[in-house]
Coordinates of C-alpha atoms in Angstrom, one line a residue:
M1 CA 27.2 3.6 45.8
A2 CA 28.9 2.7 42.9
A3 CA 27.7 4.0 39.4
A4 CA 27.3 6.3 36.5
A5 CA 23.9 8.4 35.6
T6 CA 22.4 7.3 32.6
T7 CA 20.7 10.1 31.4
A8 CA 22.7 13.0 32.1
L9 CA 25.4 13.4 35.2
A10 CA 27.6 11.1 37.1
V11 CA 28.6 12.1 40.7
T12 CA 31.2 10.1 42.6
A13 CA 34.0 10.3 45.3
A14 CA 37.1 7.8 46.1
G15 CA 36.3 6.0 49.2
S16 CA 32.9 7.4 49.3
A17 CA 29.6 5.6 50.1
L18 CA 27.6 7.2 47.3
T19 CA 27.1 6.5 43.7
W20 CA 24.0 8.1 41.5
M21 CA 22.2 6.5 38.8
S22 CA 19.0 7.2 36.8
V23 CA 15.5 6.7 37.6
S24 CA 12.5 9.0 37.4
L25 CA 11.0 11.4 40.2
T26 CA 8.3 10.3 42.2
T27 CA 6.8 11.0 45.9
W28 CA 6.4 8.4 49.0
D29 CA 5.3 8.0 52.3
S30 CA 3.3 4.5 53.0
D31 CA 1.4 3.2 55.8
S32 CA 2.5 -0.7 55.3
K33 CA 3.3 -2.9 58.1
P34 CA 6.6 -4.1 59.1
Q35 CA 7.7 -7.2 58.1
A36 CA 7.9 -10.4 60.6
S37 CA 11.7 -10.4 60.7
C38 CA 15.4 -8.7 59.9
S39 CA 18.6 -9.9 59.4
Y40 CA 21.8 -8.3 61.1
T41 CA 24.6 -9.8 60.0
P42 CA 28.0 -9.2 62.3
T43 CA 31.2 -8.5 60.2
G44 CA 33.4 -8.9 62.8
R45 CA 35.5 -5.4 62.4
G46 CA 35.0 -1.4 62.3
N47 CA 33.5 0.2 65.2
P48 CA 31.1 -2.3 67.1
A49 CA 27.8 -1.1 68.4
G50 CA 26.1 -4.4 69.4
I51 CA 23.6 -5.9 67.2
P52 CA 19.9 -4.7 66.7
V53 CA 17.2 -7.0 68.0
F54 CA 14.3 -6.7 65.9
D55 CA 10.8 -6.7 67.2
A56 CA 8.1 -6.4 64.8
E57 CA 5.5 -4.7 67.1
K58 CA 8.1 -1.9 68.5
A59 CA 9.3 -1.5 64.9
A60 CA 5.7 -0.2 63.9
R61 CA 5.6 2.2 66.3
P62 CA 5.7 5.6 65.1
L63 CA 9.5 7.3 65.3
T64 CA 11.0 10.4 64.9
A65 CA 14.5 11.4 65.2
T66 CA 16.3 15.0 65.5
L67 CA 19.5 15.0 64.7
V68 CA 21.1 17.6 66.9
T69 CA 24.0 19.2 65.4
D70 CA 26.4 22.2 66.1
R71 CA 24.7 23.7 62.8
G72 CA 21.3 23.2 63.8
E73 CA 18.6 20.6 64.2
V74 CA 17.0 18.8 61.9
T75 CA 14.1 16.5 62.4
L76 CA 13.3 13.2 61.1
K77 CA 10.0 11.2 60.6
A78 CA 10.9 7.5 60.1
L79 CA 9.1 5.3 57.6
T80 CA 8.7 2.4 60.1
G81 CA 6.0 0.7 57.5
D82 CA 8.2 0.9 54.4
A83 CA 11.6 0.2 56.2
P84 CA 11.5 -1.3 59.6
C85 CA 15.2 -3.2 59.3
T86 CA 16.6 0.2 58.8
T87 CA 14.8 2.3 60.7
T88 CA 15.2 -0.4 63.9
S89 CA 19.0 -0.3 62.6
F90 CA 19.1 3.7 63.0
S91 CA 17.1 3.9 66.3
F92 CA 19.5 1.2 67.9
L93 CA 22.6 3.1 67.1
A94 CA 21.3 6.3 68.0
G95 CA 20.0 5.0 71.4
E96 CA 23.5 3.4 71.4
G97 CA 25.1 7.1 71.2
Y98 CA 26.9 6.0 67.9
F99 CA 26.2 8.7 66.2
D100 CA 27.2 11.3 69.1
G101 CA 30.2 13.5 68.0
S102 CA 30.5 12.2 64.1
E103 CA 31.1 14.3 61.6
C104 CA 28.9 14.3 58.5
H105 CA 31.5 14.1 55.6
R106 CA 30.3 14.7 52.6
V107 CA 28.1 17.3 50.9
T108 CA 27.6 17.6 47.1
T109 CA 26.3 20.1 44.9
R110 CA 26.0 19.2 41.3
G111 CA 23.5 16.9 39.8
I112 CA 22.8 15.5 43.3
Y113 CA 22.5 17.8 46.4
V114 CA 22.9 15.6 49.5
L115 CA 24.5 15.6 52.9
E116 CA 25.7 12.3 53.9
C117 CA 26.4 11.4 57.4
G118 CA 26.7 8.4 60.0
D119 CA 30.4 7.9 59.4
V120 CA 31.8 7.9 62.5
K121 CA 35.6 7.2 60.8
G122 CA 34.7 10.1 58.2
D123 CA 36.1 8.6 55.5
G124 CA 33.1 6.9 54.2
K125 CA 34.3 3.3 55.1
A126 CA 32.7 3.1 58.5
D127 CA 31.7 -0.2 59.7
P128 CA 28.9 -0.6 63.2
G129 CA 29.9 -4.4 63.3
Y130 CA 27.0 -5.4 61.6
F131 CA 25.2 -5.0 58.0
F132 CA 21.8 -5.1 56.6
P133 CA 20.0 -5.9 53.3
D134 CA 18.2 -3.5 51.0
E135 CA 14.4 -2.7 51.6
N136 CA 12.0 -0.3 50.3
L137 CA 13.1 0.1 46.9
D138 CA 10.4 -0.5 44.8
G139 CA 10.0 2.7 43.1
A140 CA 12.4 4.5 45.5
D141 CA 13.3 8.1 44.9
Y142 CA 15.3 11.0 46.3
P143 CA 13.6 14.4 46.4
A144 CA 14.6 16.9 48.7
G145 CA 14.0 15.6 52.2
T146 CA 14.4 12.3 51.7
V147 CA 16.5 10.4 54.3
A148 CA 18.1 7.0 53.0
M149 CA 21.0 4.6 53.4
A150 CA 24.5 5.1 51.8
K151 CA 26.2 2.1 51.2
A152 CA 29.6 0.9 49.4
E153 CA 28.3 -2.3 48.4
P154 CA 25.1 -3.6 47.0
G155 CA 23.1 -4.5 49.7
R156 CA 25.4 -4.4 52.8
N157 CA 23.7 -1.4 54.8
G158 CA 25.6 0.0 57.8
S159 CA 25.7 3.2 59.9
Q160 CA 25.9 5.9 56.6
F161 CA 22.9 7.9 55.8
F162 CA 22.3 10.9 53.3
I163 CA 19.8 13.5 53.3
S164 CA 18.6 15.3 50.1
Y165 CA 18.4 18.9 50.7
A166 CA 17.4 19.7 47.2
D167 CA 15.6 17.9 44.4
P168 CA 18.8 16.4 42.0
D169 CA 19.3 17.2 38.3
V170 CA 19.7 13.7 37.4
G171 CA 17.9 10.6 37.7
M172 CA 18.7 8.4 40.3
A173 CA 18.2 4.8 40.2
P174 CA 16.3 3.0 43.1
Q175 CA 19.3 1.5 44.9
W176 CA 19.5 3.0 48.4
T177 CA 17.0 2.1 50.5
P178 CA 14.7 5.7 52.1
F179 CA 13.9 5.5 55.5
A180 CA 12.9 8.8 56.9
K181 CA 11.4 12.5 55.6
V182 CA 12.8 15.7 56.8
V183 CA 9.8 17.3 58.7
G184 CA 11.9 20.2 60.2
G185 CA 15.0 21.9 59.6
M186 CA 15.2 21.8 55.9
D187 CA 16.7 25.5 56.1
V188 CA 19.5 23.9 57.9
L189 CA 20.6 21.4 55.3
R190 CA 20.0 24.1 52.5
E191 CA 22.4 26.4 54.5
I192 CA 24.8 23.6 54.6
G193 CA 24.8 22.6 51.1
L194 CA 24.7 26.4 49.9
A195 CA 28.1 27.0 51.7
G196 CA 29.6 24.4 49.4
T197 CA 32.7 22.0 50.0
A198 CA 35.8 22.6 51.9
D199 CA 37.7 22.4 48.5
G200 CA 35.5 24.1 46.2
S201 CA 34.7 20.8 44.4
T202 CA 30.9 19.8 43.5
D203 CA 31.5 16.6 46.1
G204 CA 33.7 16.9 49.0
R205 CA 33.4 17.7 52.7
P206 CA 31.4 20.5 53.8
R207 CA 32.9 24.0 53.7
K208 CA 32.6 24.3 57.7
P209 CA 32.5 21.2 60.0
V210 CA 29.3 19.5 60.6
I211 CA 28.9 17.6 63.8
I212 CA 26.2 15.5 65.0
K213 CA 26.3 15.9 68.5
S214 CA 23.4 13.8 69.6
V215 CA 20.2 12.0 68.3
V216 CA 17.2 12.7 70.1
L217 CA 14.5 9.8 69.8
R218 CA 10.6 10.2 70.2

């Protein structure tokens, strides 16, 4: 994300996929039907994991994912109706073992409160070998428990995502696709957030490494 908070505070990090902007906070969920097709564009670089194949019928099915980390388990309920392209991509990467062994490379502790993961390189520039457009941005917000895509460029989502472990203190523009919500393990996320960063800043690597050992899909 690239950005500035228009009402209060901007939180940025060099090389990071996230930057925050203003928006009012509401709640979200949906029973809407998935769209007919999704577009995944090869990049020809990065760490290729193959290209997802979108199946509208399969994409409509309920999906939960458990992030098994060395700090505890976090379970997510996918918003398959609102973000079918994103949830298809996430489940594809998880099924390929793409996230296994990767480190959650960023935590923020002021203004916004998120843990950012999904970057196998650990520098905020991971490329799974394809990108796809934003979706589910109409009225999007990012309260505690939100799981949304992180991106370095508008409309170019890949593998990186963030999880809000507390409600933000500043408004955030609806620019990052919400695709799941936390249904278990908020205590794990809060503990990671409260521990802060490795260098004592408000935006950096977690004080203690957070490694995704595996992602279990159900």
